[in-house]
Amino acid sequence: GQSLEQPSEVTAVEGAIVQINCTYQTSGFYGLSWYQQHDGGAPTFLSYNALDGLEETGRFSSFLSRSDSYGYLLLQELQMKDSASYFCAVRDRGTGFQKLVFGTGTRLLVSP
Amino acid sequence: GAVVSQHPSWVICKSGTSVKIECRSLDFQATTMFWYRQFPKQSLMLMATSNEGSKATYEQGVEKDKFLINHASLTLSTLTVTSAHPEDSSFYICSASTGTMGTQYFGPGTRLLVL
């Protein structure tokens, strides 16, 4: 089976930098994705890492180390609107389809 | 582009009734659609994967006779919760993909409350 572990909650202030870690155990690994979900809303795609290293998209960056089965999402210049839940997800092939297995989720609280 | 809609956005029903939730890809053809369930403060759990014109593939522990999935066209998949019970109350989210390796685009979700 697969498992992805994340811290349950992270708090930070506006303008700060925060890192959300994700460790995973899975077979047939094809990449690590990150999603943001505001309360009551649907997940929105943030980033995807197929290879080791850092991917930068504006204020958000994502890192992957396949040898360590580890990745993180880095959020810079935090804004109040960044308060949300963040999920890492593994693209894992199963029964011929590209399934997403989601992590436990990290609730980010940004305060003034 | 890549917009996915769900209908209804929320539904309240009596225990024992059936509820149908629609998932539509509005501006692309979705060969594969996924259905997830999310309980409060928990992660998304994949329920099933469906390919257009094929039977859905259910995850372990998901009752296929209770959660009927139909993917009749490249833009529409439906999830029917049959004989719903209060424990089925949850947030149901679909996603659509243009292929097995494609990015999944998520719908806005349907909140189901069974009384």
mmCIF file of C-alpha atoms in Angstrom:
data_model
loop_
_atom_site.group_PDB
_atom_site.id
_atom_site.type_symbol
_atom_site.label_atom_id
_atom_site.label_comp_id
_atom_site.label_asym_id
_atom_site.label_seq_id
_atom_site.Cartn_x
_atom_site.Cartn_y
_atom_site.Cartn_z
ATOM 1 C CA GLY A 1 0.000 0.000 0.000
ATOM 2 C CA GLN A 2 0.885 3.633 -0.020
ATOM 3 C CA SER A 3 1.247 6.151 2.788
ATOM 4 C CA LEU A 4 2.137 9.819 2.802
ATOM 5 C CA GLU A 5 2.803 11.628 6.053
ATOM 6 C CA GLN A 6 2.567 15.373 6.631
ATOM 7 C CA PRO A 7 2.513 17.563 9.735
ATOM 8 C CA SER A 8 -1.074 18.148 10.776
ATOM 9 C CA GLU A 9 -0.799 21.892 11.283
ATOM 10 C CA VAL A 10 1.641 24.720 10.683
ATOM 11 C CA THR A 11 1.252 28.322 11.799
ATOM 12 C CA ALA A 12 3.073 31.388 10.505
ATOM 13 C CA VAL A 13 2.697 35.139 10.152
ATOM 14 C CA GLU A 14 2.167 37.206 7.053
ATOM 15 C CA GLY A 15 5.316 37.734 5.034
ATOM 16 C CA ALA A 16 7.070 34.729 6.506
ATOM 17 C CA ILE A 17 8.335 31.580 4.786
ATOM 18 C CA VAL A 18 6.966 28.167 5.666
ATOM 19 C CA GLN A 19 7.943 24.658 4.617
ATOM 20 C CA ILE A 20 5.504 21.751 4.579
ATOM 21 C CA ASN A 21 7.152 18.352 4.509
ATOM 22 C CA CYS A 22 5.895 15.126 3.017
ATOM 23 C CA THR A 23 7.396 11.665 3.425
ATOM 24 C CA TYR A 24 5.991 8.835 1.416
ATOM 25 C CA GLN A 25 6.049 5.096 1.017
ATOM 26 C CA THR A 26 4.750 3.805 -2.239
ATOM 27 C CA SER A 27 5.412 1.465 -5.088
ATOM 28 C CA GLY A 28 5.533 2.466 -8.724
ATOM 29 C CA PHE A 29 6.373 6.084 -7.945
ATOM 30 C CA TYR A 30 5.789 8.474 -10.833
ATOM 31 C CA GLY A 31 5.968 11.865 -9.171
ATOM 32 C CA LEU A 32 4.855 14.040 -6.273
ATOM 33 C CA SER A 33 2.133 16.664 -6.565
ATOM 34 C CA TRP A 34 0.944 19.384 -4.229
ATOM 35 C CA TYR A 35 -2.603 20.661 -3.892
ATOM 36 C CA GLN A 36 -4.193 23.517 -1.971
ATOM 37 C CA GLN A 37 -7.684 23.238 -0.557
ATOM 38 C CA HIS A 38 -9.588 26.035 1.132
ATOM 39 C CA ASP A 39 -12.350 25.104 3.568
ATOM 40 C CA GLY A 40 -15.387 23.845 1.657
ATOM 41 C CA GLY A 41 -13.590 23.989 -1.672
ATOM 42 C CA ALA A 42 -12.033 21.598 -4.099
ATOM 43 C CA PRO A 43 -8.300 20.902 -4.322
ATOM 44 C CA THR A 44 -6.384 23.100 -6.711
ATOM 45 C CA PHE A 45 -3.154 21.976 -8.289
ATOM 46 C CA LEU A 46 0.006 23.787 -7.183
ATOM 47 C CA SER A 47 3.016 21.885 -8.453
ATOM 48 C CA TYR A 48 4.431 18.585 -9.628
ATOM 49 C CA ASN A 49 7.877 17.039 -9.257
ATOM 50 C CA ALA A 50 8.829 14.007 -11.293
ATOM 51 C CA LEU A 51 12.571 14.380 -10.850
ATOM 52 C CA ASP A 52 14.792 15.322 -7.928
ATOM 53 C CA GLY A 53 15.280 18.987 -7.265
ATOM 54 C CA LEU A 54 13.419 22.218 -6.833
ATOM 55 C CA GLU A 55 10.544 23.491 -8.953
ATOM 56 C CA GLU A 56 9.614 27.141 -8.543
ATOM 57 C CA THR A 57 6.251 28.663 -9.393
ATOM 58 C CA GLY A 58 5.954 32.204 -8.153
ATOM 59 C CA ARG A 59 5.784 32.311 -4.369
ATOM 60 C CA PHE A 60 5.530 28.533 -4.177
ATOM 61 C CA SER A 61 8.352 26.056 -4.665
ATOM 62 C CA SER A 62 8.371 22.309 -4.379
ATOM 63 C CA PHE A 63 11.277 19.972 -3.777
ATOM 64 C CA LEU A 64 11.680 16.236 -4.281
ATOM 65 C CA SER A 65 14.296 13.714 -3.200
ATOM 66 C CA ARG A 66 13.387 10.302 -4.531
ATOM 67 C CA SER A 67 16.241 8.571 -2.714
ATOM 68 C CA ASP A 68 14.871 9.877 0.584
ATOM 69 C CA SER A 69 11.185 9.424 -0.371
ATOM 70 C CA TYR A 70 10.741 13.004 0.735
ATOM 71 C CA GLY A 71 9.459 16.249 -0.606
ATOM 72 C CA TYR A 72 8.395 19.632 0.628
ATOM 73 C CA LEU A 73 6.347 22.635 -0.397
ATOM 74 C CA LEU A 74 7.882 26.026 0.336
ATOM 75 C CA LEU A 75 5.605 29.035 0.564
ATOM 76 C CA GLN A 76 7.234 32.461 0.580
ATOM 77 C CA GLU A 77 5.887 35.924 1.345
ATOM 78 C CA LEU A 78 2.917 34.388 3.084
ATOM 79 C CA GLN A 79 -0.452 36.059 2.679
ATOM 80 C CA MET A 80 -3.633 35.637 4.674
ATOM 81 C CA LYS A 81 -5.253 33.966 1.664
ATOM 82 C CA ASP A 82 -2.667 31.179 1.901
ATOM 83 C CA SER A 83 -4.477 29.863 4.989
ATOM 84 C CA ALA A 84 -5.722 26.525 3.720
ATOM 85 C CA SER A 85 -4.991 22.823 3.795
ATOM 86 C CA TYR A 86 -2.131 21.537 1.698
ATOM 87 C CA PHE A 87 -1.884 17.973 0.464
ATOM 88 C CA CYS A 88 0.958 16.124 -1.138
ATOM 89 C CA ALA A 89 -0.075 13.377 -3.501
ATOM 90 C CA VAL A 90 1.725 10.586 -5.241
ATOM 91 C CA ARG A 91 0.996 9.674 -8.827
ATOM 92 C CA ASP A 92 0.876 5.940 -8.473
ATOM 93 C CA ARG A 93 0.003 3.580 -11.235
ATOM 94 C CA GLY A 94 -2.662 1.106 -10.278
ATOM 95 C CA THR A 95 -4.743 -1.188 -12.441
ATOM 96 C CA GLY A 96 -3.475 0.678 -15.462
ATOM 97 C CA PHE A 97 -4.652 4.147 -14.430
ATOM 98 C CA GLN A 98 -2.844 7.107 -13.031
ATOM 99 C CA LYS A 99 -4.215 7.313 -9.534
ATOM 100 C CA LEU A 100 -3.507 10.053 -7.017
ATOM 101 C CA VAL A 101 -2.951 8.996 -3.429
ATOM 102 C CA PHE A 102 -3.213 11.946 -1.092
ATOM 103 C CA GLY A 103 -1.236 12.647 2.045
ATOM 104 C CA THR A 104 -2.729 13.288 5.443
ATOM 105 C CA GLY A 105 -2.851 17.036 4.802
ATOM 106 C CA THR A 106 -1.356 20.052 6.559
ATOM 107 C CA ARG A 107 -3.508 22.890 7.760
ATOM 108 C CA LEU A 108 -1.676 26.199 7.386
ATOM 109 C CA LEU A 109 -2.818 29.104 9.506
ATOM 110 C CA VAL A 110 -1.441 32.505 8.547
ATOM 111 C CA SER A 111 -1.899 35.262 11.092
ATOM 112 C CA PRO A 112 -1.436 39.033 10.700
ATOM 113 C CA GLY B 1 -9.613 25.941 -19.662
ATOM 114 C CA ALA B 2 -9.892 22.536 -17.960
ATOM 115 C CA VAL B 3 -13.047 23.273 -16.003
ATOM 116 C CA VAL B 4 -14.907 20.524 -14.184
ATOM 117 C CA SER B 5 -18.364 21.047 -12.751
ATOM 118 C CA GLN B 6 -20.399 19.027 -10.285
ATOM 119 C CA HIS B 7 -24.098 19.024 -9.664
ATOM 120 C CA PRO B 8 -25.605 19.416 -7.200
ATOM 121 C CA SER B 9 -23.222 21.394 -5.015
ATOM 122 C CA TRP B 10 -25.011 20.169 -1.930
ATOM 123 C CA VAL B 11 -27.845 17.785 -1.220
ATOM 124 C CA ILE B 12 -29.831 16.744 1.832
ATOM 125 C CA CYS B 13 -31.736 13.497 1.665
ATOM 126 C CA LYS B 14 -33.542 11.049 3.888
ATOM 127 C CA SER B 15 -31.956 7.788 4.931
ATOM 128 C CA GLY B 16 -32.732 5.005 2.469
ATOM 129 C CA THR B 17 -33.034 7.189 -0.604
ATOM 130 C CA SER B 18 -30.640 7.313 -3.537
ATOM 131 C CA VAL B 19 -28.705 10.356 -4.629
ATOM 132 C CA LYS B 20 -27.098 10.983 -8.011
ATOM 133 C CA ILE B 21 -24.136 13.317 -8.410
ATOM 134 C CA GLU B 22 -23.009 14.491 -11.831
ATOM 135 C CA CYS B 23 -19.473 15.379 -12.843
ATOM 136 C CA ARG B 24 -18.895 17.155 -16.149
ATOM 137 C CA SER B 25 -15.777 18.276 -17.950
ATOM 138 C CA LEU B 26 -16.897 21.504 -19.620
ATOM 139 C CA ASP B 27 -14.134 22.292 -22.084
ATOM 140 C CA PHE B 28 -12.223 19.079 -22.624
ATOM 141 C CA GLN B 29 -12.838 15.409 -23.168
ATOM 142 C CA ALA B 30 -12.132 13.377 -20.074
ATOM 143 C CA THR B 31 -11.202 9.818 -20.874
ATOM 144 C CA THR B 32 -10.703 9.104 -17.188
ATOM 145 C CA MET B 33 -12.663 10.364 -14.209
ATOM 146 C CA PHE B 34 -12.024 9.782 -10.546
ATOM 147 C CA TRP B 35 -14.353 9.941 -7.566
ATOM 148 C CA TYR B 36 -13.115 10.873 -4.089
ATOM 149 C CA ARG B 37 -14.704 11.128 -0.685
ATOM 150 C CA GLN B 38 -13.518 13.471 2.013
ATOM 151 C CA PHE B 39 -14.707 13.470 5.617
ATOM 152 C CA PRO B 40 -14.263 16.620 7.750
ATOM 153 C CA LYS B 41 -10.649 17.468 8.492
ATOM 154 C CA GLN B 42 -9.451 14.373 6.647
ATOM 155 C CA SER B 43 -7.692 13.700 3.403
ATOM 156 C CA LEU B 44 -9.233 12.810 0.068
ATOM 157 C CA MET B 45 -9.796 9.095 -0.346
ATOM 158 C CA LEU B 46 -10.085 7.699 -3.850
ATOM 159 C CA MET B 47 -13.256 5.684 -4.248
ATOM 160 C CA ALA B 48 -13.103 4.624 -7.860
ATOM 161 C CA THR B 49 -11.649 5.279 -11.274
ATOM 162 C CA SER B 50 -13.725 5.186 -14.411
ATOM 163 C CA ASN B 51 -12.853 5.172 -18.077
ATOM 164 C CA GLU B 52 -15.419 6.245 -20.632
ATOM 165 C CA GLY B 53 -17.393 3.258 -21.792
ATOM 166 C CA SER B 54 -15.857 0.872 -19.275
ATOM 167 C CA LYS B 55 -16.783 -0.406 -15.851
ATOM 168 C CA ALA B 56 -15.379 1.551 -12.956
ATOM 169 C CA THR B 57 -12.497 0.213 -10.919
ATOM 170 C CA TYR B 58 -13.232 0.483 -7.223
ATOM 171 C CA GLU B 59 -10.733 0.887 -4.418
ATOM 172 C CA GLN B 60 -10.527 -1.726 -1.745
ATOM 173 C CA GLY B 61 -13.292 -1.341 0.794
ATOM 174 C CA VAL B 62 -15.626 0.658 -1.462
ATOM 175 C CA GLU B 63 -18.893 -1.140 -2.149
ATOM 176 C CA LYS B 64 -19.517 -1.081 -5.877
ATOM 177 C CA ASP B 65 -23.196 -1.979 -5.412
ATOM 178 C CA LYS B 66 -23.696 0.969 -3.124
ATOM 179 C CA PHE B 67 -21.719 3.550 -5.079
ATOM 180 C CA LEU B 68 -22.763 3.152 -8.699
ATOM 181 C CA ILE B 69 -20.550 4.911 -11.206
ATOM 182 C CA ASN B 70 -21.413 5.492 -14.825
ATOM 183 C CA HIS B 71 -19.090 7.139 -17.339
ATOM 184 C CA ALA B 72 -21.271 7.143 -20.415
ATOM 185 C CA SER B 73 -19.584 9.915 -22.354
ATOM 186 C CA LEU B 74 -16.277 11.745 -22.536
ATOM 187 C CA THR B 75 -17.727 14.685 -20.628
ATOM 188 C CA LEU B 76 -20.007 13.105 -18.040
ATOM 189 C CA SER B 77 -19.647 10.718 -15.144
ATOM 190 C CA THR B 78 -22.241 10.079 -12.472
ATOM 191 C CA LEU B 79 -22.000 8.696 -8.962
ATOM 192 C CA THR B 80 -25.161 7.307 -7.430
ATOM 193 C CA VAL B 81 -25.196 6.665 -3.707
ATOM 194 C CA THR B 82 -27.848 4.012 -3.293
ATOM 195 C CA SER B 83 -29.838 3.559 -0.100
ATOM 196 C CA ALA B 84 -27.919 6.361 1.559
ATOM 197 C CA HIS B 85 -27.331 6.274 5.299
ATOM 198 C CA PRO B 86 -26.089 8.974 7.679
ATOM 199 C CA GLU B 87 -22.582 7.522 7.596
ATOM 200 C CA ASP B 88 -22.494 8.297 3.856
ATOM 201 C CA SER B 89 -22.669 11.996 4.661
ATOM 202 C CA SER B 90 -19.475 13.435 3.249
ATOM 203 C CA PHE B 91 -17.912 15.714 0.658
ATOM 204 C CA TYR B 92 -17.759 13.945 -2.699
ATOM 205 C CA ILE B 93 -15.292 15.307 -5.241
ATOM 206 C CA CYS B 94 -14.715 14.218 -8.802
ATOM 207 C CA SER B 95 -11.737 14.863 -11.007
ATOM 208 C CA ALA B 96 -11.242 14.472 -14.715
ATOM 209 C CA SER B 97 -8.193 13.718 -16.762
ATOM 210 C CA THR B 98 -7.446 13.646 -20.463
ATOM 211 C CA GLY B 99 -5.587 10.390 -20.124
ATOM 212 C CA THR B 100 -3.788 8.047 -17.821
ATOM 213 C CA MET B 101 -0.831 10.415 -17.465
ATOM 214 C CA GLY B 102 -2.761 13.650 -17.573
ATOM 215 C CA THR B 103 -3.224 16.192 -14.834
ATOM 216 C CA GLN B 104 -6.366 15.703 -12.790
ATOM 217 C CA TYR B 105 -8.718 18.673 -12.722
ATOM 218 C CA PHE B 106 -11.047 18.709 -9.756
ATOM 219 C CA GLY B 107 -14.680 19.627 -9.582
ATOM 220 C CA PRO B 108 -15.997 21.916 -6.831
ATOM 221 C CA GLY B 109 -17.375 19.013 -4.823
ATOM 222 C CA THR B 110 -20.804 17.935 -3.616
ATOM 223 C CA ARG B 111 -21.670 18.011 0.034
ATOM 224 C CA LEU B 112 -24.073 15.213 0.944
ATOM 225 C CA LEU B 113 -26.013 15.162 4.195
ATOM 226 C CA VAL B 114 -28.131 12.107 4.916
ATOM 227 C CA LEU B 115 -30.679 12.536 7.681
#
